[in-house]
Amino acid sequence: MKILLRYLKPYKWLIVISLLLAAINQVFSLFAPAITGNILDQLVTHPNFFDKEKLLPRNLNEYLYGSEVYHGAFYFLGLLIGTAMVSRIAKAFQDYAVSVITQKFGAKIFTDGLKHSMALPYQEFEDQRSGETLSILTKVREDSVKFINNFINIFFGILVSIIFVSVYAIRLHWSIMPVYICGIFLIAFVTNLLSKRIKVIQKNIVSETTALAGSTTESLRNIEIVKSLGLTNQEVIRLNNNTYKILGLELRKVKSIRSLSFIQGTMVNFLQQLITLTLLYLIFKNIVTPGQYLSLMFYGFFIFGPMQEIGNIIISYREAEASLQNFDRLMKKDVEEKPSHPKQIGAIEELEFKHVSFKHQSAQYKALNNISFDVKNGETIAFVGPSGSGKSTLVKLLVGLYRPQEGSIFYNTINGKEFDFDELRNQIGFVTQDTQLFAGTIKENLLFVNPNATESELAIALEKSSCTALLERAEKGIETVIGEGGLKLSGGEKQRIAIARALLRRPHLLIFDEATSALDSITEEEITSTIKSISKEREQITVLIAHRLSTIMHADRIYVLERGQVIEMGSHDSLIAEKGLYYAMWRQQIGERKMLNPQA
């Protein structure tokens, strides 16, 4: 729980204030039984008060204000109202202080976890299901806030009650105290012992719930495939199996909780009877008065009633402990390495791969092996090759999502280990095969990468990406809502918006990662034409990753990858002349096109 204390440390004075208010609230609420007992004692010690013969002569002032031998109604009423008001006021401020603490704590621990998660290496996200990180962050906030509320509002109140009643009981007679203390410690010991089993179950519940969140997110994200292949029932059964697994654990936890509550309730009931027996004996011996007996009986309810909640408090502690352990494991993961004194790379003018190799953790062979190339501003280079040749890995190395295990990558002759990749990424325009657009307007999607872009810059980016036809079709032009509840876009239109978004950054490095592979041949030619026109302007370094060779014929240099190695390099014409792998891929794709277009 050290991590919980660390996050609560900035609010220590607020916690002290809330605990002080909780103490005031509890102490003043405990005055009521003592006052009630005092009323009873006053009546019992003045038996003539009930004498019918003396009842009528007694006047109203005597009833309200009292006499020399007894206090009046206003006195006791004032005490009861006064203590109740102080208690309620303290409770109101206590609840406010606790709410401030929990809200600030929850926001801080969630944002810190999110910030740390965003700084983790890309491989961490590849190795886990979507939704798992969010589940961890949400669970630690909810469980910790629940425990903080229970500790301050219930557990601390019980402690204050125990101290108050202990002082009151000792003042009356020492024999009362051992009964209270022994009972309290016995209940606490048994509760802690039984709750350890709940802790183990709760850890499993947290783990399974996190996995279920990942599975559910995965299924919903791929709902198109699930529905298209008629796999809805299969997915429901799979998710239900996980749900019922969690249900089984929850039922085990409920069974343990009910057992704990039964044992607690039985012990509390037995203890109350033991206290009653002790107090009756002390009354018999004229050691305590009937009023004090009544007060102590009330105090028994004040202490032992809330003590039945200790089981729930310990359960909330166990839940928070399990969630905090998961959170701690997340926070201990190493973030993406950054140099302590990063160099400034300035605008990207050139980049170079020098003997770069990379191997995935679970792979037997290197994804890239001894890759070397260089490119300068204004040039366009392309990488092609069959599936599994290392194209995607190379892109991730380019943008710093992966780091070379051997060799080095240089930007403007500066080693990638010596500068902050965030500075580099701010200069990159990226268009992928799987275009991700956000619900909102076309303008909002474009401004995502450059919120400060002017209307003129937006217009230029849209023109360069050939979005004119799309804007003419859109009812409100650039302010048209796209996505859910808005304008439905074709694959080609999505790619054009993605290209416009990439250009809006005025990138010094523009990457097209198989940007046309999911399009039909006609749309592919249109997008390829747009890419060519952008490349011809030679305003940036352009890197093309492609499977279809027709999209990269215009590149200054084409690198052919096979099994992670560059086996051929040259222009389209020179590679055709070599009649190697590139030539074989070209003939295959040209043959496919002739089959699709017999008249060509």
Short mmCIF file of N, CA and C in Angstrom, two decimals, residues 396-488:
data_model
loop_
_atom_site.label_atom_id
_atom_site.label_comp_id
_atom_site.label_asym_id
_atom_site.label_seq_id
_atom_site.Cartn_x
_atom_site.Cartn_y
_atom_site.Cartn_z
N LYS A 396 8.32 0.88 -38.62
CA LYS A 396 8.31 1.13 -37.17
C LYS A 396 9.67 1.60 -36.68
N LEU A 397 10.71 1.13 -37.31
CA LEU A 397 12.05 1.62 -36.99
C LEU A 397 12.22 3.07 -37.46
N LEU A 398 11.65 3.38 -38.61
CA LEU A 398 11.75 4.73 -39.15
C LEU A 398 11.18 5.77 -38.20
N VAL A 399 10.03 5.47 -37.60
CA VAL A 399 9.36 6.46 -36.74
C VAL A 399 9.69 6.26 -35.26
N GLY A 400 10.60 5.34 -34.95
CA GLY A 400 11.06 5.18 -33.57
C GLY A 400 10.19 4.31 -32.69
N LEU A 401 9.23 3.58 -33.27
CA LEU A 401 8.42 2.66 -32.46
C LEU A 401 9.25 1.46 -32.03
N TYR A 402 10.16 1.04 -32.89
CA TYR A 402 11.17 0.05 -32.54
C TYR A 402 12.53 0.74 -32.53
N ARG A 403 13.44 0.18 -31.77
CA ARG A 403 14.82 0.67 -31.76
C ARG A 403 15.75 -0.42 -32.29
N PRO A 404 16.75 -0.06 -33.08
CA PRO A 404 17.65 -1.08 -33.65
C PRO A 404 18.35 -1.87 -32.54
N GLN A 405 18.44 -3.19 -32.73
CA GLN A 405 19.20 -4.01 -31.80
C GLN A 405 20.65 -4.09 -32.23
N GLU A 406 20.87 -3.89 -33.52
CA GLU A 406 22.24 -3.78 -34.05
C GLU A 406 22.24 -2.65 -35.07
N GLY A 407 23.37 -1.99 -35.20
CA GLY A 407 23.46 -0.89 -36.15
C GLY A 407 22.85 0.39 -35.60
N SER A 408 22.75 1.40 -36.47
CA SER A 408 22.27 2.71 -36.04
C SER A 408 21.44 3.36 -37.14
N ILE A 409 20.53 4.24 -36.71
CA ILE A 409 19.75 5.07 -37.64
C ILE A 409 20.16 6.52 -37.40
N PHE A 410 20.49 7.23 -38.47
CA PHE A 410 20.94 8.62 -38.36
C PHE A 410 19.94 9.54 -39.05
N TYR A 411 19.61 10.62 -38.37
CA TYR A 411 18.81 11.70 -38.95
C TYR A 411 19.67 12.96 -38.91
N ASN A 412 19.90 13.52 -40.10
CA ASN A 412 20.81 14.68 -40.20
C ASN A 412 22.15 14.37 -39.53
N THR A 413 22.63 13.15 -39.76
CA THR A 413 23.92 12.63 -39.24
C THR A 413 23.93 12.48 -37.71
N ILE A 414 22.77 12.63 -37.05
CA ILE A 414 22.70 12.47 -35.59
C ILE A 414 22.11 11.09 -35.29
N ASN A 415 22.78 10.33 -34.43
CA ASN A 415 22.33 8.99 -34.08
C ASN A 415 20.97 9.06 -33.37
N GLY A 416 20.08 8.11 -33.70
CA GLY A 416 18.76 8.07 -33.09
C GLY A 416 18.77 7.96 -31.58
N LYS A 417 19.87 7.51 -30.99
CA LYS A 417 19.98 7.39 -29.53
C LYS A 417 20.24 8.74 -28.87
N GLU A 418 20.56 9.76 -29.67
CA GLU A 418 21.01 11.03 -29.11
C GLU A 418 19.96 12.14 -29.17
N PHE A 419 18.76 11.85 -29.71
CA PHE A 419 17.73 12.90 -29.74
C PHE A 419 16.39 12.33 -29.31
N ASP A 420 15.48 13.23 -29.03
CA ASP A 420 14.13 12.84 -28.59
C ASP A 420 13.28 12.55 -29.82
N PHE A 421 12.76 11.33 -29.88
CA PHE A 421 11.98 10.92 -31.06
C PHE A 421 10.68 11.70 -31.21
N ASP A 422 10.21 12.32 -30.12
CA ASP A 422 9.01 13.15 -30.24
C ASP A 422 9.26 14.34 -31.16
N GLU A 423 10.49 14.88 -31.13
CA GLU A 423 10.84 15.97 -32.04
C GLU A 423 10.81 15.48 -33.49
N LEU A 424 11.30 14.26 -33.69
CA LEU A 424 11.27 13.68 -35.04
C LEU A 424 9.83 13.44 -35.50
N ARG A 425 9.02 12.84 -34.63
CA ARG A 425 7.66 12.47 -35.01
C ARG A 425 6.80 13.67 -35.36
N ASN A 426 7.14 14.82 -34.80
CA ASN A 426 6.38 16.04 -35.13
C ASN A 426 6.64 16.49 -36.57
N GLN A 427 7.64 15.88 -37.21
CA GLN A 427 7.96 16.25 -38.59
C GLN A 427 7.54 15.17 -39.58
N ILE A 428 6.80 14.18 -39.11
CA ILE A 428 6.45 13.03 -39.95
C ILE A 428 4.98 13.09 -40.36
N GLY A 429 4.74 12.83 -41.64
CA GLY A 429 3.38 12.61 -42.13
C GLY A 429 3.23 11.12 -42.42
N PHE A 430 2.13 10.52 -41.97
CA PHE A 430 2.02 9.06 -42.01
C PHE A 430 0.67 8.68 -42.60
N VAL A 431 0.68 7.90 -43.67
CA VAL A 431 -0.55 7.39 -44.27
C VAL A 431 -0.44 5.87 -44.30
N THR A 432 -1.37 5.20 -43.62
CA THR A 432 -1.29 3.75 -43.48
C THR A 432 -2.35 3.05 -44.34
N GLN A 433 -2.25 1.75 -44.39
CA GLN A 433 -3.24 0.94 -45.11
C GLN A 433 -4.60 1.02 -44.41
N ASP A 434 -4.58 0.94 -43.08
CA ASP A 434 -5.82 0.96 -42.30
C ASP A 434 -6.03 2.39 -41.79
N THR A 435 -6.71 3.20 -42.56
CA THR A 435 -6.88 4.61 -42.23
C THR A 435 -7.79 4.77 -41.02
N GLN A 436 -7.33 5.51 -40.03
CA GLN A 436 -8.12 5.76 -38.83
C GLN A 436 -8.63 7.19 -38.86
N LEU A 437 -9.94 7.36 -39.03
CA LEU A 437 -10.57 8.67 -38.96
C LEU A 437 -11.43 8.71 -37.69
N PHE A 438 -11.65 9.92 -37.19
CA PHE A 438 -12.39 10.09 -35.95
C PHE A 438 -13.79 10.62 -36.24
N ALA A 439 -14.73 10.28 -35.37
CA ALA A 439 -16.08 10.82 -35.51
C ALA A 439 -16.02 12.33 -35.33
N GLY A 440 -16.58 13.06 -36.27
CA GLY A 440 -16.52 14.52 -36.25
C GLY A 440 -16.54 15.04 -37.67
N THR A 441 -16.19 16.30 -37.85
CA THR A 441 -16.19 16.88 -39.19
C THR A 441 -14.89 16.58 -39.91
N ILE A 442 -14.91 16.83 -41.22
CA ILE A 442 -13.67 16.67 -42.01
C ILE A 442 -12.60 17.60 -41.45
N LYS A 443 -12.99 18.80 -41.11
CA LYS A 443 -12.04 19.78 -40.58
C LYS A 443 -11.42 19.30 -39.28
N GLU A 444 -12.24 18.76 -38.39
CA GLU A 444 -11.72 18.28 -37.10
C GLU A 444 -10.74 17.13 -37.29
N ASN A 445 -10.99 16.28 -38.27
CA ASN A 445 -10.07 15.19 -38.56
C ASN A 445 -8.73 15.70 -39.06
N LEU A 446 -8.77 16.76 -39.86
CA LEU A 446 -7.52 17.33 -40.38
C LEU A 446 -6.75 18.04 -39.27
N LEU A 447 -7.47 18.80 -38.44
CA LEU A 447 -6.82 19.59 -37.39
C LEU A 447 -6.25 18.72 -36.27
N PHE A 448 -6.57 17.43 -36.28
CA PHE A 448 -6.06 16.52 -35.25
C PHE A 448 -4.54 16.55 -35.19
N VAL A 449 -3.87 16.68 -36.33
CA VAL A 449 -2.40 16.65 -36.36
C VAL A 449 -1.80 18.05 -36.29
N ASN A 450 -2.62 19.08 -36.54
CA ASN A 450 -2.11 20.45 -36.52
C ASN A 450 -3.25 21.40 -36.13
N PRO A 451 -3.54 21.49 -34.83
CA PRO A 451 -4.69 22.27 -34.37
C PRO A 451 -4.63 23.75 -34.75
N ASN A 452 -3.44 24.25 -35.03
CA ASN A 452 -3.29 25.69 -35.31
C ASN A 452 -3.26 26.01 -36.81
N ALA A 453 -3.59 25.03 -37.64
CA ALA A 453 -3.56 25.25 -39.09
C ALA A 453 -4.60 26.29 -39.51
N THR A 454 -4.24 27.12 -40.49
CA THR A 454 -5.13 28.16 -40.98
C THR A 454 -6.05 27.59 -42.07
N GLU A 455 -7.06 28.37 -42.44
CA GLU A 455 -7.98 27.95 -43.50
C GLU A 455 -7.23 27.79 -44.82
N SER A 456 -6.24 28.65 -45.04
CA SER A 456 -5.44 28.58 -46.26
C SER A 456 -4.64 27.28 -46.32
N GLU A 457 -4.04 26.90 -45.18
CA GLU A 457 -3.26 25.66 -45.12
C GLU A 457 -4.15 24.44 -45.31
N LEU A 458 -5.36 24.50 -44.75
CA LEU A 458 -6.32 23.41 -44.95
C LEU A 458 -6.67 23.27 -46.42
N ALA A 459 -6.92 24.40 -47.08
CA ALA A 459 -7.30 24.37 -48.49
C ALA A 459 -6.19 23.79 -49.35
N ILE A 460 -4.93 24.15 -49.06
CA ILE A 460 -3.79 23.66 -49.84
C ILE A 460 -3.64 22.15 -49.67
N ALA A 461 -3.76 21.68 -48.41
CA ALA A 461 -3.63 20.24 -48.13
C ALA A 461 -4.72 19.45 -48.84
N LEU A 462 -5.94 19.96 -48.83
CA LEU A 462 -7.06 19.27 -49.48
C LEU A 462 -6.88 19.25 -51.00
N GLU A 463 -6.35 20.34 -51.53
CA GLU A 463 -6.13 20.42 -52.99
C GLU A 463 -5.05 19.43 -53.42
N LYS A 464 -3.96 19.37 -52.66
CA LYS A 464 -2.86 18.47 -53.01
C LYS A 464 -3.28 17.00 -52.92
N SER A 465 -4.20 16.72 -52.03
CA SER A 465 -4.64 15.33 -51.85
C SER A 465 -5.83 14.97 -52.73
N SER A 466 -6.19 15.88 -53.66
CA SER A 466 -7.28 15.64 -54.63
C SER A 466 -8.61 15.36 -53.94
N CYS A 467 -8.95 16.21 -52.96
CA CYS A 467 -10.21 16.03 -52.21
C CYS A 467 -11.35 16.90 -52.78
N THR A 468 -11.14 17.51 -53.95
CA THR A 468 -12.14 18.42 -54.51
C THR A 468 -13.48 17.74 -54.72
N ALA A 469 -13.46 16.54 -55.32
CA ALA A 469 -14.71 15.82 -55.59
C ALA A 469 -15.43 15.46 -54.29
N LEU A 470 -14.68 15.10 -53.28
CA LEU A 470 -15.27 14.76 -51.98
C LEU A 470 -15.96 15.98 -51.37
N LEU A 471 -15.32 17.14 -51.42
CA LEU A 471 -15.90 18.34 -50.84
C LEU A 471 -17.14 18.79 -51.60
N GLU A 472 -17.16 18.54 -52.91
CA GLU A 472 -18.35 18.89 -53.70
C GLU A 472 -19.54 18.00 -53.31
N ARG A 473 -19.24 16.75 -52.96
CA ARG A 473 -20.30 15.82 -52.56
C ARG A 473 -20.78 16.09 -51.15
N ALA A 474 -19.89 16.62 -50.31
CA ALA A 474 -20.24 16.89 -48.92
C ALA A 474 -21.16 18.10 -48.83
N GLU A 475 -22.25 17.95 -48.13
CA GLU A 475 -23.28 19.00 -48.07
C GLU A 475 -22.75 20.30 -47.45
N LYS A 476 -21.97 20.19 -46.39
CA LYS A 476 -21.46 21.38 -45.71
C LYS A 476 -19.97 21.58 -45.94
N GLY A 477 -19.45 20.97 -47.01
CA GLY A 477 -18.03 21.13 -47.31
C GLY A 477 -17.14 20.58 -46.23
N ILE A 478 -16.18 21.37 -45.82
CA ILE A 478 -15.19 20.91 -44.83
C ILE A 478 -15.80 20.74 -43.44
N GLU A 479 -16.97 21.33 -43.21
CA GLU A 479 -17.65 21.21 -41.91
C GLU A 479 -18.59 20.02 -41.86
N THR A 480 -18.59 19.19 -42.89
CA THR A 480 -19.47 18.03 -42.94
C THR A 480 -19.02 16.96 -41.94
N VAL A 481 -19.99 16.43 -41.21
CA VAL A 481 -19.68 15.36 -40.24
C VAL A 481 -19.50 14.05 -40.99
N ILE A 482 -18.45 13.32 -40.63
CA ILE A 482 -18.20 12.02 -41.24
C ILE A 482 -18.26 10.95 -40.17
N GLY A 483 -18.34 9.69 -40.60
CA GLY A 483 -18.38 8.59 -39.64
C GLY A 483 -19.78 8.33 -39.17
N GLU A 484 -19.89 7.90 -37.90
CA GLU A 484 -21.18 7.50 -37.34
C GLU A 484 -22.16 8.68 -37.36
N GLY A 485 -23.30 8.48 -38.01
CA GLY A 485 -24.33 9.51 -38.08
C GLY A 485 -24.03 10.60 -39.08
N GLY A 486 -22.98 10.45 -39.87
CA GLY A 486 -22.60 11.47 -40.83
C GLY A 486 -22.37 10.89 -42.21
N LEU A 487 -21.60 11.62 -43.02
CA LEU A 487 -21.31 11.22 -44.40
C LEU A 487 -20.48 9.94 -44.42
N LYS A 488 -20.93 8.96 -45.19
CA LYS A 488 -20.19 7.70 -45.32
C LYS A 488 -19.17 7.85 -46.44
#
